[in-house]
Structures are given as structure tokens and as C-alpha cells.
PDB file of N, CA and C in Angstrom:
ATOM      1  N   UNK A   1      37.748 207.793 267.309  1.00  0.00           N
ATOM      2  CA  UNK A   1      38.757 208.399 268.218  1.00  0.00           C
ATOM      3  C   UNK A   1      39.330 209.541 267.210  1.00  0.00           C
ATOM      4  N   UNK A   2      39.314 210.778 267.447  1.00  0.00           N
ATOM      5  CA  UNK A   2      39.609 211.704 266.992  1.00  0.00           C
ATOM      6  C   UNK A   2      40.902 212.030 267.159  1.00  0.00           C
ATOM      7  N   UNK A   3      42.170 212.269 266.318  1.00  0.00           N
ATOM      8  CA  UNK A   3      43.371 212.472 266.667  1.00  0.00           C
ATOM      9  C   UNK A   3      43.968 213.780 265.946  1.00  0.00           C
ATOM     10  N   UNK A   4      44.345 214.752 266.695  1.00  0.00           N
ATOM     11  CA  UNK A   4      44.654 216.203 266.409  1.00  0.00           C
ATOM     12  C   UNK A   4      46.115 216.105 265.603  1.00  0.00           C
ATOM     13  N   UNK A   5      46.210 216.681 264.619  1.00  0.00           N
ATOM     14  CA  UNK A   5      47.555 216.876 263.934  1.00  0.00           C
ATOM     15  C   UNK A   5      48.653 217.025 264.745  1.00  0.00           C
ATOM     16  N   UNK A   6      48.560 217.997 265.803  1.00  0.00           N
ATOM     17  CA  UNK A   6      49.431 218.394 266.554  1.00  0.00           C
ATOM     18  C   UNK A   6      49.896 217.121 267.621  1.00  0.00           C
ATOM     19  N   UNK A   7      48.600 216.819 268.156  1.00  0.00           N
ATOM     20  CA  UNK A   7      49.208 215.650 269.245  1.00  0.00           C
ATOM     21  C   UNK A   7      50.016 214.501 268.150  1.00  0.00           C
ATOM     22  N   UNK A   8      49.620 213.942 267.067  1.00  0.00           N
ATOM     23  CA  UNK A   8      50.008 212.952 266.303  1.00  0.00           C
ATOM     24  C   UNK A   8      51.507 213.305 265.727  1.00  0.00           C
ATOM     25  N   UNK A   9      51.801 214.745 265.487  1.00  0.00           N
ATOM     26  CA  UNK A   9      53.111 214.860 265.591  1.00  0.00           C
ATOM     27  C   UNK A   9      54.079 214.825 266.434  1.00  0.00           C
ATOM     28  N   UNK A  10      53.417 215.293 267.573  1.00  0.00           N
ATOM     29  CA  UNK A  10      54.228 215.175 269.045  1.00  0.00           C
ATOM     30  C   UNK A  10      54.645 213.454 269.224  1.00  0.00           C
ATOM     31  N   UNK A  11      53.423 212.800 269.198  1.00  0.00           N
ATOM     32  CA  UNK A  11      53.385 211.477 269.527  1.00  0.00           C
ATOM     33  C   UNK A  11      54.508 210.522 268.260  1.00  0.00           C
ATOM     34  N   UNK A  12      54.602 211.208 266.921  1.00  0.00           N
ATOM     35  CA  UNK A  12      55.227 210.292 266.255  1.00  0.00           C
ATOM     36  C   UNK A  12      56.846 210.608 266.216  1.00  0.00           C
ATOM     37  N   UNK A  13      57.109 211.838 266.933  1.00  0.00           N
ATOM     38  CA  UNK A  13      58.869 211.721 267.133  1.00  0.00           C
ATOM     39  C   UNK A  13      59.194 210.754 268.103  1.00  0.00           C
ATOM     40  N   UNK A  14      58.518 209.848 268.850  1.00  0.00           N
ATOM     41  CA  UNK A  14      58.858 208.757 269.677  1.00  0.00           C
ATOM     42  C   UNK A  14      58.034 207.468 269.161  1.00  0.00           C
ATOM     43  N   UNK A  15      57.278 207.485 268.247  1.00  0.00           N
ATOM     44  CA  UNK A  15      56.450 206.233 268.262  1.00  0.00           C
ATOM     45  C   UNK A  15      56.498 205.801 266.316  1.00  0.00           C
ATOM     46  N   UNK A  16      57.212 204.778 265.915  1.00  0.00           N
ATOM     47  CA  UNK A  16      56.932 204.351 264.758  1.00  0.00           C
ATOM     48  C   UNK A  16      55.258 204.452 264.249  1.00  0.00           C
ATOM     49  N   UNK A  17      54.595 203.778 265.009  1.00  0.00           N
ATOM     50  CA  UNK A  17      52.923 203.597 264.601  1.00  0.00           C
ATOM     51  C   UNK A  17      52.520 205.010 264.487  1.00  0.00           C
ATOM     52  N   UNK A  18      52.826 205.812 265.286  1.00  0.00           N
ATOM     53  CA  UNK A  18      52.252 207.091 265.176  1.00  0.00           C
ATOM     54  C   UNK A  18      52.899 207.916 263.788  1.00  0.00           C
ATOM     55  N   UNK A  19      54.027 207.677 263.529  1.00  0.00           N
ATOM     56  CA  UNK A  19      54.777 208.143 262.575  1.00  0.00           C
ATOM     57  C   UNK A  19      54.014 207.564 261.150  1.00  0.00           C
ATOM     58  N   UNK A  20      53.646 206.538 260.703  1.00  0.00           N
ATOM     59  CA  UNK A  20      52.957 205.666 260.090  1.00  0.00           C
ATOM     60  C   UNK A  20      51.317 206.491 259.760  1.00  0.00           C
ATOM     61  N   UNK A  21      50.923 206.727 260.994  1.00  0.00           N
ATOM     62  CA  UNK A  21      49.611 207.271 260.809  1.00  0.00           C
ATOM     63  C   UNK A  21      49.765 208.692 260.228  1.00  0.00           C
ATOM     64  N   UNK A  22      50.584 209.422 260.766  1.00  0.00           N
ATOM     65  CA  UNK A  22      51.143 210.622 260.025  1.00  0.00           C
ATOM     66  C   UNK A  22      51.043 210.388 258.329  1.00  0.00           C
ATOM     67  N   UNK A  23      51.964 209.604 258.200  1.00  0.00           N
ATOM     68  CA  UNK A  23      51.962 209.179 256.680  1.00  0.00           C
ATOM     69  C   UNK A  23      50.747 208.861 256.112  1.00  0.00           C
ATOM     70  N   UNK A  24      50.039 208.081 256.511  1.00  0.00           N
ATOM     71  CA  UNK A  24      48.745 207.632 256.001  1.00  0.00           C
ATOM     72  C   UNK A  24      48.003 208.962 255.955  1.00  0.00           C
ATOM     73  N   UNK A  25      48.007 209.580 257.048  1.00  0.00           N
ATOM     74  CA  UNK A  25      47.259 210.701 256.708  1.00  0.00           C
ATOM     75  C   UNK A  25      47.449 211.797 255.751  1.00  0.00           C
ATOM     76  N   UNK A  26      48.777 212.062 255.420  1.00  0.00           N
ATOM     77  CA  UNK A  26      49.203 213.057 254.190  1.00  0.00           C
ATOM     78  C   UNK A  26      49.173 212.101 252.616  1.00  0.00           C
ATOM     79  N   UNK A  27      48.910 210.527 252.718  1.00  0.00           N
ATOM     80  CA  UNK A  27      48.946 209.837 251.406  1.00  0.00           C
ATOM     81  C   UNK A  27      48.089 210.679 250.526  1.00  0.00           C
ATOM     82  N   UNK A  28      46.890 210.838 250.663  1.00  0.00           N
ATOM     83  CA  UNK A  28      45.942 211.253 249.707  1.00  0.00           C
ATOM     84  C   UNK A  28      46.464 212.811 248.885  1.00  0.00           C
ATOM     85  N   UNK A  29      47.215 213.678 249.631  1.00  0.00           N
ATOM     86  CA  UNK A  29      47.898 214.688 249.168  1.00  0.00           C
ATOM     87  C   UNK A  29      49.063 214.215 248.146  1.00  0.00           C
ATOM     88  N   UNK A  30      49.793 213.370 248.797  1.00  0.00           N
ATOM     89  CA  UNK A  30      50.855 212.592 248.198  1.00  0.00           C
ATOM     90  C   UNK A  30      50.432 212.116 246.955  1.00  0.00           C
ATOM     91  N   UNK A  31      49.522 211.630 246.792  1.00  0.00           N
ATOM     92  CA  UNK A  31      48.876 210.642 245.589  1.00  0.00           C
ATOM     93  C   UNK A  31      48.483 211.869 244.626  1.00  0.00           C
ATOM     94  N   UNK A  32      47.829 212.823 245.296  1.00  0.00           N
ATOM     95  CA  UNK A  32      47.531 213.786 244.461  1.00  0.00           C
ATOM     96  C   UNK A  32      48.428 214.439 243.671  1.00  0.00           C
ATOM     97  N   UNK A  33      49.360 215.109 244.238  1.00  0.00           N
ATOM     98  CA  UNK A  33      50.540 215.373 243.865  1.00  0.00           C
ATOM     99  C   UNK A  33      51.573 214.693 242.906  1.00  0.00           C
ATOM    100  N   UNK A  34      51.664 213.480 243.092  1.00  0.00           N
ATOM    101  CA  UNK A  34      52.355 212.647 242.316  1.00  0.00           C
ATOM    102  C   UNK A  34      51.627 212.130 240.991  1.00  0.00           C
ATOM    103  N   UNK A  35      50.165 212.483 240.908  1.00  0.00           N
ATOM    104  CA  UNK A  35      49.924 212.356 239.652  1.00  0.00           C
ATOM    105  C   UNK A  35      49.725 213.474 238.733  1.00  0.00           C
ATOM    106  N   UNK A  36      50.558 214.405 239.061  1.00  0.00           N
ATOM    107  CA  UNK A  36      51.100 215.670 238.348  1.00  0.00           C
ATOM    108  C   UNK A  36      52.923 215.320 237.393  1.00  0.00           C
ATOM    109  N   UNK A  37      53.167 214.184 237.727  1.00  0.00           N
ATOM    110  CA  UNK A  37      54.709 213.725 237.324  1.00  0.00           C
ATOM    111  C   UNK A  37      54.280 212.775 236.647  1.00  0.00           C
ATOM    112  N   UNK A  38      55.469 212.515 236.063  1.00  0.00           N
ATOM    113  CA  UNK A  38      55.338 211.241 235.003  1.00  0.00           C
ATOM    114  C   UNK A  38      55.301 209.883 235.807  1.00  0.00           C
ATOM    115  N   UNK A  39      54.810 209.173 235.214  1.00  0.00           N
ATOM    116  CA  UNK A  39      54.782 207.721 235.532  1.00  0.00           C
ATOM    117  C   UNK A  39      55.989 207.232 236.122  1.00  0.00           C
ATOM    118  N   UNK A  40      56.942 207.246 235.566  1.00  0.00           N
ATOM    119  CA  UNK A  40      58.180 206.876 235.607  1.00  0.00           C
ATOM    120  C   UNK A  40      58.975 207.308 236.758  1.00  0.00           C
ATOM    121  N   UNK A  41      58.728 208.381 237.143  1.00  0.00           N
ATOM    122  CA  UNK A  41      59.346 209.043 238.336  1.00  0.00           C
ATOM    123  C   UNK A  41      58.598 208.938 239.684  1.00  0.00           C
ATOM    124  N   UNK A  42      57.239 208.393 239.541  1.00  0.00           N
ATOM    125  CA  UNK A  42      56.524 208.216 240.893  1.00  0.00           C
ATOM    126  C   UNK A  42      57.080 207.941 241.846  1.00  0.00           C
ATOM    127  N   UNK A  43      57.241 206.636 241.647  1.00  0.00           N
ATOM    128  CA  UNK A  43      57.936 205.792 242.875  1.00  0.00           C
ATOM    129  C   UNK A  43      59.046 206.350 243.940  1.00  0.00           C
ATOM    130  N   UNK A  44      59.639 206.931 242.886  1.00  0.00           N
ATOM    131  CA  UNK A  44      60.842 207.490 243.603  1.00  0.00           C
ATOM    132  C   UNK A  44      60.532 209.043 244.312  1.00  0.00           C
ATOM    133  N   UNK A  45      59.663 209.519 243.491  1.00  0.00           N
ATOM    134  CA  UNK A  45      59.534 210.891 244.034  1.00  0.00           C
ATOM    135  C   UNK A  45      58.695 210.441 245.408  1.00  0.00           C
ATOM    136  N   UNK A  46      57.721 209.474 245.256  1.00  0.00           N
ATOM    137  CA  UNK A  46      56.979 209.292 246.522  1.00  0.00           C
ATOM    138  C   UNK A  46      57.873 208.817 247.689  1.00  0.00           C
ATOM    139  N   UNK A  47      58.763 208.037 247.516  1.00  0.00           N
ATOM    140  CA  UNK A  47      59.988 207.916 248.502  1.00  0.00           C
ATOM    141  C   UNK A  47      60.632 209.358 249.265  1.00  0.00           C
ATOM    142  N   UNK A  48      60.933 210.096 248.565  1.00  0.00           N
ATOM    143  CA  UNK A  48      61.702 211.400 248.629  1.00  0.00           C
ATOM    144  C   UNK A  48      60.638 212.107 249.701  1.00  0.00           C
ATOM    145  N   UNK A  49      59.224 212.158 249.179  1.00  0.00           N
ATOM    146  CA  UNK A  49      58.404 212.708 249.479  1.00  0.00           C
ATOM    147  C   UNK A  49      58.132 212.527 251.019  1.00  0.00           C
ATOM    148  N   UNK A  50      57.977 211.284 251.212  1.00  0.00           N
ATOM    149  CA  UNK A  50      57.890 210.668 252.249  1.00  0.00           C
ATOM    150  C   UNK A  50      58.920 210.795 253.403  1.00  0.00           C
ATOM    151  N   UNK A  51      60.064 210.618 252.896  1.00  0.00           N
ATOM    152  CA  UNK A  51      61.448 210.703 253.384  1.00  0.00           C
ATOM    153  C   UNK A  51      61.641 212.342 253.891  1.00  0.00           C
ATOM    154  N   UNK A  52      61.311 213.342 252.954  1.00  0.00           N
ATOM    155  CA  UNK A  52      61.287 214.750 253.742  1.00  0.00           C
ATOM    156  C   UNK A  52      60.039 214.930 254.847  1.00  0.00           C
ATOM    157  N   UNK A  53      58.998 214.427 254.432  1.00  0.00           N
ATOM    158  CA  UNK A  53      58.077 214.499 255.675  1.00  0.00           C
ATOM    159  C   UNK A  53      58.633 213.718 256.987  1.00  0.00           C
ATOM    160  N   UNK A  54      59.236 212.866 256.851  1.00  0.00           N
ATOM    161  CA  UNK A  54      59.632 212.409 258.199  1.00  0.00           C
ATOM    162  C   UNK A  54      60.945 213.338 259.000  1.00  0.00           C
ATOM    163  N   UNK A  55      61.807 213.767 257.872  1.00  0.00           N
ATOM    164  CA  UNK A  55      62.729 214.548 258.421  1.00  0.00           C
ATOM    165  C   UNK A  55      62.006 215.714 259.333  1.00  0.00           C
ATOM    166  N   UNK A  56      61.188 216.279 258.465  1.00  0.00           N
ATOM    167  CA  UNK A  56      60.635 217.709 259.070  1.00  0.00           C
ATOM    168  C   UNK A  56      59.939 217.049 260.728  1.00  0.00           C
ATOM    169  N   UNK A  57      59.332 216.177 260.668  1.00  0.00           N
ATOM    170  CA  UNK A  57      58.564 215.859 261.726  1.00  0.00           C
ATOM    171  C   UNK A  57      59.509 215.593 262.989  1.00  0.00           C
ATOM    172  N   UNK A  58      60.495 215.043 262.442  1.00  0.00           N
ATOM    173  CA  UNK A  58      61.560 214.657 263.578  1.00  0.00           C
ATOM    174  C   UNK A  58      62.100 215.942 263.979  1.00  0.00           C
ATOM    175  N   UNK A  59      62.364 216.976 263.016  1.00  0.00           N
ATOM    176  CA  UNK A  59      63.042 218.383 263.642  1.00  0.00           C
ATOM    177  C   UNK A  59      62.322 219.185 264.003  1.00  0.00           C
ATOM    178  N   UNK A  60      60.809 219.074 263.868  1.00  0.00           N
ATOM    179  CA  UNK A  60      59.936 220.024 264.659  1.00  0.00           C
ATOM    180  C   UNK A  60      59.855 220.157 266.018  1.00  0.00           C
ATOM    181  N   UNK A  61      59.795 221.275 266.435  1.00  0.00           N
ATOM    182  CA  UNK A  61      60.062 221.425 267.922  1.00  0.00           C
ATOM    183  C   UNK A  61      58.866 221.848 268.376  1.00  0.00           C
ATOM    184  N   UNK A  62      57.848 220.976 268.819  1.00  0.00           N
ATOM    185  CA  UNK A  62      56.366 220.767 269.225  1.00  0.00           C
ATOM    186  C   UNK A  62      56.556 221.573 270.523  1.00  0.00           C
ATOM    187  N   UNK A  63      57.185 221.899 271.297  1.00  0.00           N
ATOM    188  CA  UNK A  63      56.917 222.390 272.399  1.00  0.00           C
ATOM    189  C   UNK A  63      57.209 223.772 272.263  1.00  0.00           C
ATOM    190  N   UNK A  64      58.023 224.410 271.388  1.00  0.00           N
ATOM    191  CA  UNK A  64      58.158 225.674 270.944  1.00  0.00           C
ATOM    192  C   UNK A  64      57.088 226.447 269.989  1.00  0.00           C
ATOM    193  N   UNK A  65      56.007 225.759 269.707  1.00  0.00           N
ATOM    194  CA  UNK A  65      55.061 226.303 269.166  1.00  0.00           C
ATOM    195  C   UNK A  65      53.976 227.129 270.083  1.00  0.00           C
ATOM    196  N   UNK A  66      54.055 228.247 269.765  1.00  0.00           N
ATOM    197  CA  UNK A  66      52.971 229.066 270.585  1.00  0.00           C
ATOM    198  C   UNK A  66      51.519 228.847 270.642  1.00  0.00           C
ATOM    199  N   UNK A  67      50.912 228.709 271.612  1.00  0.00           N
ATOM    200  CA  UNK A  67      49.545 228.573 271.931  1.00  0.00           C
ATOM    201  C   UNK A  67      48.890 230.001 271.311  1.00  0.00           C
ATOM    202  N   UNK A  68      47.563 229.902 270.941  1.00  0.00           N
ATOM    203  CA  UNK A  68      46.630 230.742 270.346  1.00  0.00           C
ATOM    204  C   UNK A  68      46.710 232.197 270.998  1.00  0.00           C
ATOM    205  N   UNK A  69      46.489 232.177 272.364  1.00  0.00           N
ATOM    206  CA  UNK A  69      46.630 233.292 273.253  1.00  0.00           C
ATOM    207  C   UNK A  69      48.099 233.929 273.220  1.00  0.00           C
ATOM    208  N   UNK A  70      49.034 233.330 273.296  1.00  0.00           N
ATOM    209  CA  UNK A  70      50.703 233.457 272.939  1.00  0.00           C
ATOM    210  C   UNK A  70      50.620 234.426 271.792  1.00  0.00           C
ATOM    211  N   UNK A  71      50.063 233.840 270.818  1.00  0.00           N
ATOM    212  CA  UNK A  71      50.443 234.281 269.525  1.00  0.00           C
ATOM    213  C   UNK A  71      49.592 235.351 269.229  1.00  0.00           C
ATOM    214  N   UNK A  72      48.313 235.454 269.672  1.00  0.00           N
ATOM    215  CA  UNK A  72      47.702 236.743 269.617  1.00  0.00           C
ATOM    216  C   UNK A  72      48.463 237.990 270.517  1.00  0.00           C
ATOM    217  N   UNK A  73      48.726 237.512 271.681  1.00  0.00           N
ATOM    218  CA  UNK A  73      49.343 238.522 272.538  1.00  0.00           C
ATOM    219  C   UNK A  73      50.252 239.172 271.804  1.00  0.00           C
ATOM    220  N   UNK A  74      51.425 238.388 271.045  1.00  0.00           N
ATOM    221  CA  UNK A  74      52.478 238.816 270.229  1.00  0.00           C
ATOM    222  C   UNK A  74      52.228 239.544 269.202  1.00  0.00           C
ATOM    223  N   UNK A  75      50.764 239.169 268.340  1.00  0.00           N
ATOM    224  CA  UNK A  75      50.626 240.368 267.140  1.00  0.00           C
ATOM    225  C   UNK A  75      50.091 241.398 267.730  1.00  0.00           C
ATOM    226  N   UNK A  76      49.213 241.557 268.979  1.00  0.00           N
ATOM    227  CA  UNK A  76      48.802 242.924 269.163  1.00  0.00           C
ATOM    228  C   UNK A  76      49.918 243.473 269.781  1.00  0.00           C
ATOM    229  N   UNK A  77      51.109 242.995 270.637  1.00  0.00           N
ATOM    230  CA  UNK A  77      52.064 243.830 271.019  1.00  0.00           C
ATOM    231  C   UNK A  77      52.537 244.448 269.581  1.00  0.00           C
ATOM    232  N   UNK A  78      52.868 243.894 268.603  1.00  0.00           N
ATOM    233  CA  UNK A  78      53.503 244.253 267.302  1.00  0.00           C
ATOM    234  C   UNK A  78      52.730 245.503 266.881  1.00  0.00           C
ATOM    235  N   UNK A  79      51.511 245.240 267.064  1.00  0.00           N
ATOM    236  CA  UNK A  79      50.447 246.429 266.325  1.00  0.00           C
ATOM    237  C   UNK A  79      50.497 247.684 267.507  1.00  0.00           C
ATOM    238  N   UNK A  80      50.920 247.361 268.654  1.00  0.00           N
ATOM    239  CA  UNK A  80      50.869 248.760 269.686  1.00  0.00           C
ATOM    240  C   UNK A  80      52.086 249.528 269.332  1.00  0.00           C
ATOM    241  N   UNK A  81      53.254 248.648 268.733  1.00  0.00           N
ATOM    242  CA  UNK A  81      54.557 249.545 268.669  1.00  0.00           C
ATOM    243  C   UNK A  81      54.373 250.588 267.815  1.00  0.00           C
TER     244      UNK A  81
END
């Protein structure tokens, strides 16, 4: 089953399971970024990064995200001016 990021973000605003799936999706990137920090700070930084990710997901307004054609139309209108 393929789950798209957009759908997962929308679902994770109401579901803890979806939120965990989203965190798991970003886990490889978090680990890669943490490998650049000192070993002593990794666990604390990992918690901070996950907290920040959760905070942004809860604050993200999915319904206000423009669709492809809306965005295309907006760009074309700017060029026409």
C-alpha cells in the first residue's frame, strides 16, 4: 500500500498511528543528520527534532495548500502582469 506524504500529514493531525508512521518515514534523514553531531548530544537532538516535526505537522494547514493547477494559474497570472 502506497501512502502519499500529503495524505499522511493530513491523517496524522488526528491519528497518533499516522504521526508515528510519518516520524518513521523521516527517521533515516534524522539519523543521517544526527551522525554529523557529537555522540553525547544525539539523543537530546533527536528528541528536539521529532518534537519540532510534530509541532509543524500539527500547525500545517493541509486544506490551504494549493493544487497543481491552482499554483500553475497563479504563476501564469504573475507573469502576465
